[in-house]
Tab-separated table of C-alpha atoms and ligand atoms in Angstrom:
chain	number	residue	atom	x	y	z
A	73	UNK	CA	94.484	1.633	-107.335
A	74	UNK	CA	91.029	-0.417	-106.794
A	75	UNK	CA	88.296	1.918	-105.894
A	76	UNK	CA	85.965	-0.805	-104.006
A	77	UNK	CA	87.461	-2.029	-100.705
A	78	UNK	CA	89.685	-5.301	-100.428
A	79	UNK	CA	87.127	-7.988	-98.474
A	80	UNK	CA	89.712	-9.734	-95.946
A	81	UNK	CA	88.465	-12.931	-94.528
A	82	UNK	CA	89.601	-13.082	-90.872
A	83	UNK	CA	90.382	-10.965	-88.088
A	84	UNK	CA	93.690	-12.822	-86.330
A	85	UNK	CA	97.490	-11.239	-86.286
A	86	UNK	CA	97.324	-11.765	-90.534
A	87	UNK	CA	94.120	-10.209	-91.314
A	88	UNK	CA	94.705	-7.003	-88.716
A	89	UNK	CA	98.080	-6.677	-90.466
A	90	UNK	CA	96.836	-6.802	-94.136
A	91	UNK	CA	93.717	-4.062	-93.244
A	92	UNK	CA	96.965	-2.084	-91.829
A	93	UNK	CA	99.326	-2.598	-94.751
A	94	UNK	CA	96.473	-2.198	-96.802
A	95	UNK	CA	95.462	1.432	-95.479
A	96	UNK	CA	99.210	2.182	-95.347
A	97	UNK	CA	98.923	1.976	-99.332
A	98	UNK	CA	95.638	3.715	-99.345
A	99	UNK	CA	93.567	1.229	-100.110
A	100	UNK	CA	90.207	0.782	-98.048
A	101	UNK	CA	88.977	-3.151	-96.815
A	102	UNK	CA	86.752	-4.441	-94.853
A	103	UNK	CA	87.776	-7.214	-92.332
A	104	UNK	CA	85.126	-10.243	-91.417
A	105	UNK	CA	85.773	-11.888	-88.637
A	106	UNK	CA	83.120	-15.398	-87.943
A	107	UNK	CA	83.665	-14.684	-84.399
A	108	UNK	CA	81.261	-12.389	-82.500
A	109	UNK	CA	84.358	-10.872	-81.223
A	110	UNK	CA	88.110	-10.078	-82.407
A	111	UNK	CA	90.678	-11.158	-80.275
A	112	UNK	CA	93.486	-14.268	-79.711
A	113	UNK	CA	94.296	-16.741	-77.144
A	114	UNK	CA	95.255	-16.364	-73.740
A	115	UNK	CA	99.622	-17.715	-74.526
A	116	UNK	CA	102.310	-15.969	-75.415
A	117	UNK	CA	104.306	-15.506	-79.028
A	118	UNK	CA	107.748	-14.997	-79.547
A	119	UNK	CA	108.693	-12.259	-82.540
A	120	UNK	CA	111.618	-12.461	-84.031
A	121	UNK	CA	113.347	-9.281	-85.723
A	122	UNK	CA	111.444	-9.565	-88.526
A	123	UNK	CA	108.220	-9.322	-86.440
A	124	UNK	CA	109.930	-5.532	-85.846
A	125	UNK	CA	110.312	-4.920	-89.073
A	126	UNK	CA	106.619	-5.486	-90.270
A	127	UNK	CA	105.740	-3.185	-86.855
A	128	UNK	CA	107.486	-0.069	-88.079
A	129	UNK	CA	105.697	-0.774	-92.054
A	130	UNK	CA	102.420	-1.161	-90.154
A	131	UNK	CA	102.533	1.604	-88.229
A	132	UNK	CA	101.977	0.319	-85.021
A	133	UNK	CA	106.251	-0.237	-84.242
A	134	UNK	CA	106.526	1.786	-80.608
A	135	UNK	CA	103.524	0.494	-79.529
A	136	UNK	CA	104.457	-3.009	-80.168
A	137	UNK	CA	107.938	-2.429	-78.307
A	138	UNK	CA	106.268	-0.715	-75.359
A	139	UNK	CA	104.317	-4.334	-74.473
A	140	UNK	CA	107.418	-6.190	-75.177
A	141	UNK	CA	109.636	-8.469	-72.965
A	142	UNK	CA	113.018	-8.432	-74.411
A	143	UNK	CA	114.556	-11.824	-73.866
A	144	UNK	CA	118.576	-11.632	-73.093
A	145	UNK	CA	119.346	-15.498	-74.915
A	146	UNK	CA	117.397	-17.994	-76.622
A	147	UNK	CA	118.088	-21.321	-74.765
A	148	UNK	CA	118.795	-24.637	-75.838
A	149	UNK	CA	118.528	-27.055	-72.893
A	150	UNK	CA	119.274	-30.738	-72.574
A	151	UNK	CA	115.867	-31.916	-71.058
A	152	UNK	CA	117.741	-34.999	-70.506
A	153	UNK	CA	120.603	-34.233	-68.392
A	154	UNK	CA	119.030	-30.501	-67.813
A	155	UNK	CA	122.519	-29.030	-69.091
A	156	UNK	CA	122.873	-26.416	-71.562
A	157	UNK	CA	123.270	-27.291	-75.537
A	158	UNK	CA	123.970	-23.794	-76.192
A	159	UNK	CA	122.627	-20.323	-76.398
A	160	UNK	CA	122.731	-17.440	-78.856
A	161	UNK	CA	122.466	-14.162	-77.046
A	162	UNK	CA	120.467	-12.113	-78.349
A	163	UNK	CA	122.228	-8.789	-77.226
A	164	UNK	CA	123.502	-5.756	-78.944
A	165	UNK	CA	125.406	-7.600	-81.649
A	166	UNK	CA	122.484	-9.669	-82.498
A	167	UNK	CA	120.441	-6.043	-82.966
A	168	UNK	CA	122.793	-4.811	-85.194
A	169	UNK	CA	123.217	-7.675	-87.518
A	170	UNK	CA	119.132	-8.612	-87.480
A	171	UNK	CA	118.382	-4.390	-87.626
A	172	UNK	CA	115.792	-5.328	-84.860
A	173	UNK	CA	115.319	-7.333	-81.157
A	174	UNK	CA	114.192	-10.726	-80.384
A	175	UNK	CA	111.260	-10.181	-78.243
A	176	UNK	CA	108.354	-12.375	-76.349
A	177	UNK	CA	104.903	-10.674	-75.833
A	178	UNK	CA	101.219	-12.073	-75.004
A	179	UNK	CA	99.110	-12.623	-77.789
A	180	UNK	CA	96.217	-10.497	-76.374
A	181	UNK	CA	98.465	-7.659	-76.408
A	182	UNK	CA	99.419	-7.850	-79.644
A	183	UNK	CA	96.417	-8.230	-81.066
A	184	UNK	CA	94.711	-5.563	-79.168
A	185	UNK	CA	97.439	-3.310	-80.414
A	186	UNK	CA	96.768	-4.429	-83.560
A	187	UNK	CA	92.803	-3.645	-83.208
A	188	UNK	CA	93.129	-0.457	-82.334
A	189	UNK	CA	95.543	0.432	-85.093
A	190	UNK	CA	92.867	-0.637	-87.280
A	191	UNK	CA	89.429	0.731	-85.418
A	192	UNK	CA	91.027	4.274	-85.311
A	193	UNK	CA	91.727	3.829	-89.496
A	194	UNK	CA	89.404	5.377	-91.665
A	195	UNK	CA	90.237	3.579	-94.199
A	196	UNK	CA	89.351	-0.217	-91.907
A	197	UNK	CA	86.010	-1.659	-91.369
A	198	UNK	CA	85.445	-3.961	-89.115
A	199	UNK	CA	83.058	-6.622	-88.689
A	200	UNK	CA	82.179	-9.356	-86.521
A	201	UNK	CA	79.875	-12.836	-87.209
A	202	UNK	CA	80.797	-13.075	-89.998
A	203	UNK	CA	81.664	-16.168	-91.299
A	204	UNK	CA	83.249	-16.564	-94.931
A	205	UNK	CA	82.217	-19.608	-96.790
A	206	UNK	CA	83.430	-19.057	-100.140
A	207	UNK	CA	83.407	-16.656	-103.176
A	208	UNK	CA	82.930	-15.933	-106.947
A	209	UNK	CA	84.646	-13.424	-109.174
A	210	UNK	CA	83.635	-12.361	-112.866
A	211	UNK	CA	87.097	-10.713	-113.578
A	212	UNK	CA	86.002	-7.005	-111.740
A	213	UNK	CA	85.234	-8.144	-108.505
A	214	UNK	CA	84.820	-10.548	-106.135
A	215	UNK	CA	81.587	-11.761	-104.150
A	216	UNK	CA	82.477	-13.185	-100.708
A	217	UNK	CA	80.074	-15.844	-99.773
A	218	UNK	CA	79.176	-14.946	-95.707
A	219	UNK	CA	76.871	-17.544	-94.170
A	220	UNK	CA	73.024	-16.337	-93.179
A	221	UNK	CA	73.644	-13.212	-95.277
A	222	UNK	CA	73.925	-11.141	-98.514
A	223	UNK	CA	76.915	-11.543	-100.638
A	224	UNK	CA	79.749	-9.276	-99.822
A	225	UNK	CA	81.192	-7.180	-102.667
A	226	UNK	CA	84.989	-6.108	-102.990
A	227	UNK	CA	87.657	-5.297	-105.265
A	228	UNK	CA	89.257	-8.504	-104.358
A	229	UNK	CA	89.296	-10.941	-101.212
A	230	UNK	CA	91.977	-11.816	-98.919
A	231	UNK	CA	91.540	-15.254	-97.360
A	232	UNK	CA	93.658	-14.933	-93.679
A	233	UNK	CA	90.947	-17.385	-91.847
A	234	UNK	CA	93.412	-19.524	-90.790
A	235	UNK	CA	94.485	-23.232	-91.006
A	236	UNK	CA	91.020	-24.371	-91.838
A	237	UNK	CA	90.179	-22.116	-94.404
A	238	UNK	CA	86.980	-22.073	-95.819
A	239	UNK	CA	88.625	-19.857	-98.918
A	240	UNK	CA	91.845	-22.315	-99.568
A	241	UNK	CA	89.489	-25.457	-99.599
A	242	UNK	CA	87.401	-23.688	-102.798
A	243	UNK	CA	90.812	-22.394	-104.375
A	244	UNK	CA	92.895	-25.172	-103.758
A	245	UNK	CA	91.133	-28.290	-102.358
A	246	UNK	CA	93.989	-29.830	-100.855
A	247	UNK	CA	92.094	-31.726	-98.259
A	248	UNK	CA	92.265	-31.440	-94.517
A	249	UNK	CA	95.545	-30.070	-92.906
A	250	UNK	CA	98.365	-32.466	-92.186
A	251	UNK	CA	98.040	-33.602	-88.561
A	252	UNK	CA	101.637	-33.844	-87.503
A	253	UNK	CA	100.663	-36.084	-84.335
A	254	UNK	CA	102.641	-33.445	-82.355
A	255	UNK	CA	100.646	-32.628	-78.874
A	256	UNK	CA	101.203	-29.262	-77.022
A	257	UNK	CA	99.883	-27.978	-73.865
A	258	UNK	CA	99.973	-24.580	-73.132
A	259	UNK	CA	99.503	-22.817	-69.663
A	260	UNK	CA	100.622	-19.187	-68.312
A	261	UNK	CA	101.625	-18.534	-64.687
A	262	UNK	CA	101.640	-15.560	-62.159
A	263	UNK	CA	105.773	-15.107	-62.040
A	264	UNK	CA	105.882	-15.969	-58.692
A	265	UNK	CA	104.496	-19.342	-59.393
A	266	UNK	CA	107.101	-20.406	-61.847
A	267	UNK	CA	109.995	-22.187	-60.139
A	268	UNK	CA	112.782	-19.623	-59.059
A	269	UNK	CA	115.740	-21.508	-60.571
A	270	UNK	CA	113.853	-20.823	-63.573
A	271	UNK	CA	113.289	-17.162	-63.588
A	272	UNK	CA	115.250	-16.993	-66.557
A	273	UNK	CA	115.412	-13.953	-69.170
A	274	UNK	CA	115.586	-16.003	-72.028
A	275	UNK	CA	113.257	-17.867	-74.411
A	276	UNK	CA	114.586	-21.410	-73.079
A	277	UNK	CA	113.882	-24.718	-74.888
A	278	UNK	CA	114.396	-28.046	-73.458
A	279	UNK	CA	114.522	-30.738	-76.055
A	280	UNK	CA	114.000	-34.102	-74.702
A	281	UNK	CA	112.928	-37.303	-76.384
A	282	UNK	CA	110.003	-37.087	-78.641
A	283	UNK	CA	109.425	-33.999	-76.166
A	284	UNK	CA	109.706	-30.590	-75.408
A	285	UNK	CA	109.077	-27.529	-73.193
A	286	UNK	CA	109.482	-23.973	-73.831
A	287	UNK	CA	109.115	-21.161	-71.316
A	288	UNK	CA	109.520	-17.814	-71.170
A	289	UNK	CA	108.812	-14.293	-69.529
A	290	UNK	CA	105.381	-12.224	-70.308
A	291	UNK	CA	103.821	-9.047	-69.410
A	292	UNK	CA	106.892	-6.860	-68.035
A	293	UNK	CA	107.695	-10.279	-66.427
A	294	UNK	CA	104.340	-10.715	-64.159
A	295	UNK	CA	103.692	-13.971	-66.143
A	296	UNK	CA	105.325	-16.459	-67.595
A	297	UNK	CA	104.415	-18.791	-70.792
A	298	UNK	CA	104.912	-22.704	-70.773
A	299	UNK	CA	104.622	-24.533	-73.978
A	300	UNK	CA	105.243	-28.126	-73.235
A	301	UNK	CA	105.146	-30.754	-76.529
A	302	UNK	CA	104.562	-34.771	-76.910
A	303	UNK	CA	105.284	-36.482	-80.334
A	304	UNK	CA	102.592	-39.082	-79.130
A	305	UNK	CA	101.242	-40.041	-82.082
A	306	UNK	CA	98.099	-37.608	-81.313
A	307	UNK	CA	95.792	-38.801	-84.633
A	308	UNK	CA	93.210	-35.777	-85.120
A	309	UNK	CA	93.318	-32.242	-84.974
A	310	UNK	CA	92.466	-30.433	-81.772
A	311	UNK	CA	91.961	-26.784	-80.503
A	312	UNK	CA	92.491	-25.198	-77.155
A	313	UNK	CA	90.500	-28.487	-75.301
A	314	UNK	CA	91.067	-28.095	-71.811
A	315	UNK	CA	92.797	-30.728	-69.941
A	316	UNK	CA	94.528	-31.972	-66.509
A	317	UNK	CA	98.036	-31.979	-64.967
A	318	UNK	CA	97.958	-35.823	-64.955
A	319	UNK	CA	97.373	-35.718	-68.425
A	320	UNK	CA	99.958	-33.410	-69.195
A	321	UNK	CA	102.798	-35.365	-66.948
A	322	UNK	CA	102.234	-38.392	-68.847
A	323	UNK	CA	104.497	-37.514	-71.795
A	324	UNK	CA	107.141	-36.116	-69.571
A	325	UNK	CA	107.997	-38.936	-66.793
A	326	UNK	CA	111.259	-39.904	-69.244
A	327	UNK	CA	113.431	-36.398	-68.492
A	328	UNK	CA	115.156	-34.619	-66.072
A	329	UNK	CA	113.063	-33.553	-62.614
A	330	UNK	CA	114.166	-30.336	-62.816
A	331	UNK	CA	112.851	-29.428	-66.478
A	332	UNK	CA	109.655	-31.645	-65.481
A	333	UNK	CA	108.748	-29.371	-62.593
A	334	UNK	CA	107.146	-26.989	-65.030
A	335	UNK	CA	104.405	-29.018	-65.655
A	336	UNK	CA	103.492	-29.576	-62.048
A	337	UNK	CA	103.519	-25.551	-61.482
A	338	UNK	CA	101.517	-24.910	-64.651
A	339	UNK	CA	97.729	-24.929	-64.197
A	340	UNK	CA	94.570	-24.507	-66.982
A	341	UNK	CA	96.263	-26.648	-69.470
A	342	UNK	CA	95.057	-26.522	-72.674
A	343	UNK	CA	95.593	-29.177	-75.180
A	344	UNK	CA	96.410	-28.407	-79.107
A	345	UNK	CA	97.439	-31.491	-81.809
A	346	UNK	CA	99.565	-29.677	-84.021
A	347	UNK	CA	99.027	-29.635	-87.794
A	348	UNK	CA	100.779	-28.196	-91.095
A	349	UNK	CA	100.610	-28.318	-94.502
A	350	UNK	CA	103.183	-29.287	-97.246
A	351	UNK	CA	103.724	-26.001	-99.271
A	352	UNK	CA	102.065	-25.047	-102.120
A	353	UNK	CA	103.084	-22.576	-105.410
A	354	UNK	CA	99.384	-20.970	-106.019
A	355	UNK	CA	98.244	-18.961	-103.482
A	356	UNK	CA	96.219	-16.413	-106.255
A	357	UNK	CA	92.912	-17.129	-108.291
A	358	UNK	CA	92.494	-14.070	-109.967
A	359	UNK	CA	91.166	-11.361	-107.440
A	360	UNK	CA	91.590	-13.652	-104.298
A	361	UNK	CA	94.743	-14.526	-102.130
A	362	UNK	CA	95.728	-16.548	-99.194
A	363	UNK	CA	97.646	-15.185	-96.399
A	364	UNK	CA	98.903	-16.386	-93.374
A	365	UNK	CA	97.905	-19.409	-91.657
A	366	UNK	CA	95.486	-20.154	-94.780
A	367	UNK	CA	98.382	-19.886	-97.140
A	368	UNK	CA	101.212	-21.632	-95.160
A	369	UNK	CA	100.651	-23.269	-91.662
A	370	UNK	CA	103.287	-24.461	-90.810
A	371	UNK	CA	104.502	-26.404	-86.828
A	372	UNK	CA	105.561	-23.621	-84.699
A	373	UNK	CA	109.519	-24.831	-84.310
A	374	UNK	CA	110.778	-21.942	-85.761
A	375	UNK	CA	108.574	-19.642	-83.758
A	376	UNK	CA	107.616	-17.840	-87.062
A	377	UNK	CA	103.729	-18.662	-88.215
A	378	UNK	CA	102.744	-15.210	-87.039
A	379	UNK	CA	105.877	-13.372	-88.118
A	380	UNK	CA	105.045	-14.711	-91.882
A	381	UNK	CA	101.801	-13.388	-91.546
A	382	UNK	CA	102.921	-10.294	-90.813
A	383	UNK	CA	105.206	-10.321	-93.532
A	384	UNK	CA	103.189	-11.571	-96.364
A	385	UNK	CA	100.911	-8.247	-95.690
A	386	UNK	CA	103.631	-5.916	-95.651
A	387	UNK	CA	104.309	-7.643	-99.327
A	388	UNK	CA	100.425	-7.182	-99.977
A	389	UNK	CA	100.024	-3.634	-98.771
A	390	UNK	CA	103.716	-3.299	-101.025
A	391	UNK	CA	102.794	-4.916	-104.103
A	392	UNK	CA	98.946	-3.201	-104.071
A	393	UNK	CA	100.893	0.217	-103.731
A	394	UNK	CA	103.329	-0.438	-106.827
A	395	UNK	CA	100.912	-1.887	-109.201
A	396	UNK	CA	97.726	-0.328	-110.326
A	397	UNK	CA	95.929	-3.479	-111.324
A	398	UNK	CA	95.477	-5.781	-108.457
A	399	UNK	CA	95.367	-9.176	-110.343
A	400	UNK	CA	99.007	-7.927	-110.999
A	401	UNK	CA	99.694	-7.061	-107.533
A	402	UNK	CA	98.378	-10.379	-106.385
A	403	UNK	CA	101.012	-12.409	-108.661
A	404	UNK	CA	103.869	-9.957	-107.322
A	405	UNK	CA	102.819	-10.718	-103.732
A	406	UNK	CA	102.487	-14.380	-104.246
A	407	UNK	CA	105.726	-15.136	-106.662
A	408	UNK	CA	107.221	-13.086	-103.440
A	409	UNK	CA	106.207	-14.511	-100.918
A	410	UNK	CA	105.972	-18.276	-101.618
A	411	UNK	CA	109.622	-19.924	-101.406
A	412	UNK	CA	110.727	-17.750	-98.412
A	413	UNK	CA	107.445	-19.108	-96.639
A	414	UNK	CA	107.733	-22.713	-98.191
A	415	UNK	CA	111.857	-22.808	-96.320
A	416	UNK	CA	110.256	-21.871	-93.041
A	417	UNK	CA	107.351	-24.321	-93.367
A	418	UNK	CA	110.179	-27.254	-94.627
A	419	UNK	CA	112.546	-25.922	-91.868
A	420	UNK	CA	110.497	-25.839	-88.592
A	421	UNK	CA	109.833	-29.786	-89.643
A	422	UNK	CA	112.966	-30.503	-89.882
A	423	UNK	CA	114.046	-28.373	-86.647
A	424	UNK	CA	111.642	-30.404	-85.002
A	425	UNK	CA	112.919	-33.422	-85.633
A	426	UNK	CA	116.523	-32.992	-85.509
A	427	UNK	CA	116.785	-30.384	-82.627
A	428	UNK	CA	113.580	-30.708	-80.767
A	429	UNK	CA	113.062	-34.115	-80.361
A	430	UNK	CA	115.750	-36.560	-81.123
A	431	UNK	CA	116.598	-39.454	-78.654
A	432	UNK	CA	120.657	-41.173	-78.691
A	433	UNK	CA	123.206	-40.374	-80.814
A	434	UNK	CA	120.999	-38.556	-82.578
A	435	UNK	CA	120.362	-36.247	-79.617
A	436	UNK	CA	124.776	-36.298	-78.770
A	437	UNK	CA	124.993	-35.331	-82.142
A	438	UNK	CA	122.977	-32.425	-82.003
A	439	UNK	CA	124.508	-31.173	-78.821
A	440	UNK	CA	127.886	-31.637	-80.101
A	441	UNK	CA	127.082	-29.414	-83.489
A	442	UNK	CA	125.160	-26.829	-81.737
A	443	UNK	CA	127.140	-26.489	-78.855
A	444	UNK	CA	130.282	-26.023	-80.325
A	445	UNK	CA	128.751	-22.779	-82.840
A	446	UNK	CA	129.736	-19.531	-81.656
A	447	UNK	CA	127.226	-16.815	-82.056
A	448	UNK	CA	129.000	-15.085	-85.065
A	449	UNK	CA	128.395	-18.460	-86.546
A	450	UNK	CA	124.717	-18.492	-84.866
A	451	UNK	CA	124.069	-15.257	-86.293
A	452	UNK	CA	125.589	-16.110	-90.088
A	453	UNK	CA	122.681	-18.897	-90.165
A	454	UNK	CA	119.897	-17.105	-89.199
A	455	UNK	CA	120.326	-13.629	-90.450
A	456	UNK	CA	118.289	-14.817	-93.913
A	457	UNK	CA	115.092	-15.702	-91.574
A	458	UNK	CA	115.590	-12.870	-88.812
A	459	UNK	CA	116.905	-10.051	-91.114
A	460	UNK	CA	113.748	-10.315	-93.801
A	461	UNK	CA	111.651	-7.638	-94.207
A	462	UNK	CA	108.444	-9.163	-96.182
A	463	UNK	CA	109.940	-7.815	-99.684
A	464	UNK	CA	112.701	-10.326	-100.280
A	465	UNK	CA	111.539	-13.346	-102.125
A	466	UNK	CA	114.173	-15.408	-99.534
B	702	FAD	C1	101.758	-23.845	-80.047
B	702	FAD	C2	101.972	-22.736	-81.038
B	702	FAD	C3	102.962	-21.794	-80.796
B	702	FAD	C4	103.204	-20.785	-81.726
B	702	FAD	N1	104.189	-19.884	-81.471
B	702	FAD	C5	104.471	-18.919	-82.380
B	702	FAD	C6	105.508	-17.984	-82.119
B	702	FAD	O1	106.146	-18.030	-81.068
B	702	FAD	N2	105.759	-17.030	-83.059
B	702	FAD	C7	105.040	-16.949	-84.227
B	702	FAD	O2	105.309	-16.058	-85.045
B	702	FAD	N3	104.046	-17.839	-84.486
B	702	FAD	C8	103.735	-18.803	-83.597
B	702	FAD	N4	102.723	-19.685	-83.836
B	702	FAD	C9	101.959	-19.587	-85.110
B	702	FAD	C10	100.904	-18.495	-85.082
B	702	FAD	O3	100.078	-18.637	-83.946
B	702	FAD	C11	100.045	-18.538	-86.336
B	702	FAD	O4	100.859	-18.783	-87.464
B	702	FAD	C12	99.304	-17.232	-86.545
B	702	FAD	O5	98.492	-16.946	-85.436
B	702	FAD	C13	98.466	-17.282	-87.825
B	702	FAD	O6	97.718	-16.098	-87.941
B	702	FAD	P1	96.543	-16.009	-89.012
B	702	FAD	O7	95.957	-14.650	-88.807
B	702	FAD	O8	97.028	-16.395	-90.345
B	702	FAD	O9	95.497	-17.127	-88.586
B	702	FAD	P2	94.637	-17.255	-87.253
B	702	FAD	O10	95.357	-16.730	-86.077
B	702	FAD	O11	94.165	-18.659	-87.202
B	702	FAD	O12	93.381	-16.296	-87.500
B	702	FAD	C14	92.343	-16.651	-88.351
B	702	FAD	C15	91.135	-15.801	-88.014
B	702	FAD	O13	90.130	-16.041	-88.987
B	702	FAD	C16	88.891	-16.325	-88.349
B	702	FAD	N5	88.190	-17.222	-89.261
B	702	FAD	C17	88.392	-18.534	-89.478
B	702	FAD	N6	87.573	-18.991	-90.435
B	702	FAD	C18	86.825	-17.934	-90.837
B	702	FAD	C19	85.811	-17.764	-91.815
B	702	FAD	N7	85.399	-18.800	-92.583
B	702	FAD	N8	85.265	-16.538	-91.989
B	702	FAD	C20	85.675	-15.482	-91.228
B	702	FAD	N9	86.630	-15.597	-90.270
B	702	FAD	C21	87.211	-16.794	-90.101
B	702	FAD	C22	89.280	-16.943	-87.029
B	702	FAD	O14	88.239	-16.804	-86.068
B	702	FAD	C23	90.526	-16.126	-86.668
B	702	FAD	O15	90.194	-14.932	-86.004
B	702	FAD	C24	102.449	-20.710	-82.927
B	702	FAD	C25	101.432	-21.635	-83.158
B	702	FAD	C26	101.204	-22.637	-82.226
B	702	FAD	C27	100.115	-23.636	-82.507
């Protein structure tokens, strides 16, 4: 076990869970966050049963279900003719099979769950302004690079600061992130402003051409959560930019009135251009390891970024508790984690385009295949992605 604490660059859903996973295996780190406070965005994040599963490793499992909303179906709409594709209920069946629920919660929550977990743990430091620019190892331990101060020293460095980071771009220099010209706008709503024939307890999609929206319940249903998607082309990268209802209509005029009415009862849009990256085998230089967002961002179709996170520290926390050395425990997590993550990074592209936002026969297709599934079949295809635990390399 590594006497000096594990350095973990970043304090979102995938650093909080590796300091957790981390202290689970008895091994101390030290989190460092840029920002001058911890915390996530005001939206909402669906976690699928796998989410559960990390929960209950991490310590933190009735506390996460306490906050949840437990969504009855997830919803496949034609935003088209607003009729339903199909819908796989999500009910006691699905439990049994997945070993856990399909649930929707607010970020904030989460994270703040998550933050507490770790601020009560001896064994979790926690620091803010801190921003991570790089690092240097000699083959006993690892210096993190933190702008306007002294060198960090750990046992090793975990790099969870996201889709920008600072830590991949010295380790792997793949360039910028792929900018998938995907534009969402995201909004959430007192309940009793979201349309009443909408009130739905389900996580409902409505695919439309080269759109989408998404809404669902939040917050023992006093809110709900609109995602709403354009394929427009978008060219850069952009982050939480505030922006107006006109703006937000203007991808939607081409589909049904009743699945465009969300946009006209959302309010505080925020814009986000959607990026990914095409997966990569080496995560691990020696002492140091991605996680997260930093190792595999991937387009949210699959509604899993967060849940891989939260998987790839259970594996870390695993692997640093089974193997003595951590260079050693580093390869284990990595040769783990990297094709499972790599088929939900390839998959949520391809979901995107073939049942998110296809136009024509394209789209008839689609609702003919989907629609005619029954859940047993529903729940034969997704069992690999909802049934994982973090430890199985698929
Ligand atoms: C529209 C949308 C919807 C989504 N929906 C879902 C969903 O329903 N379910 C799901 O599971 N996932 C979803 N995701 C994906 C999910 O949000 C991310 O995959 C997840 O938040 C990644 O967590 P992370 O901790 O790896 O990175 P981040 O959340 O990006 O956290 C990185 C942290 O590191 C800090 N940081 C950055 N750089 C540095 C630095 N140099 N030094 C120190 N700190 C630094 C940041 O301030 C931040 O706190 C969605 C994503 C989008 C865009």
């Amino acid at each position: 076990m590594p006497r000096r604490p594990i350095l973990i660059a970043g304090g979102g859903i995938g650093g909080l869970a590796a300091a957790l996973s981390l202290a689970r295996a008895g091994q101390a780190s030290v989190v460092l966050e840029q920002a001058s406070q911890f915390g996530e965005i005001g939206a909402g994040i669906q976690l699928g049963p796998n989410a559960f599963h990390s929960f209950d490793y991490l310590g933190i499992g009735d506390r996460a279900r306490e906050g949840a909303v437990y969504v009855d179906k997830l919803r496949l709409m034609d935003a088209k003719t607003a009729e339903e594709i199909c819908h796989i209920p999500l009910d006691e069946p699905f439990r049994r099979r997945m070993g856990n629920p399909y649930a929707v919660v607010h970020r904030a929550d989460l994270h703040g769950i998550m933050l507490e977990a770790c601020a009560a743990h001896e064994l979790i430091d926690l620091r803010t302004r801190h921003t991570v620019l790089g690092y240097e190892q000699d083959g006993r331990k690892v210096a993190a690079l933190v702008e306007g101060r002294e060198p960090l020293t750990g046992s090793g460095l975990i790099a969870a600061d996201g889709l920008n980071s600072a830590i991949r771009a010295q380790m792997v220099d793949d360039g910028p992130p792929r900018v998938s010209g995907h534009t969402t706008y995201r909004s959430v709503i007192p309940t009793e402003d979201m349309p009443e024939d909408l009130r739905w307890n389900a996580a409902t999609l409505w695919a439309g051409p080269k759109c989408h929206i998404v809404h669902y319940p939040l917050k023992g249903w006093q809110a709900f959560n609109l995602v709403v998607t354009y394929h427009n082309h978008a060219p850069e990268a952009v982050a939480g930019k505030p922006v107006s209802k006109d703006e937000v209509r203007r991808g939607f005029e081409h589909i049904h009135p009743r699945a465009r009415q969300v946009i006209d009862h959302g309010k505080d849009w925020k814009l986000w251009v959607l990026c990914d990256r095409d997966p990569i085998v080496d995560w691990v230089d020696g002492r140091v390891a991605l996680l997260g967002d930093a190792a595999h961002p991937m387009l949210q179709y699959l509604a899993q970024g967060a849940c891989m996170a939260m998987e790839d520290a259970v594996c870390l926390g695993a692997m640093v508790a089974d193997h003595s050395d951590l260079e050693t425990a580093l390869e284990h997590y990595r040769a783990r984690r990297v094709v499972r993550t790599a088929r939900v990074v390839m998959g949520s592209r391809l979901v995107g385009d073939y049942v998110y936002h296809p136009d024509g026969a394209q789209a008839l297709v689609r609702n003919a295949v989907m629609g005619a599934r029954t859940p047993q079949e529903w729940y034969d295809r997704i069992e690999w992605l909802y049934g994982g635990n973090g430890l199985d390399p698929l």
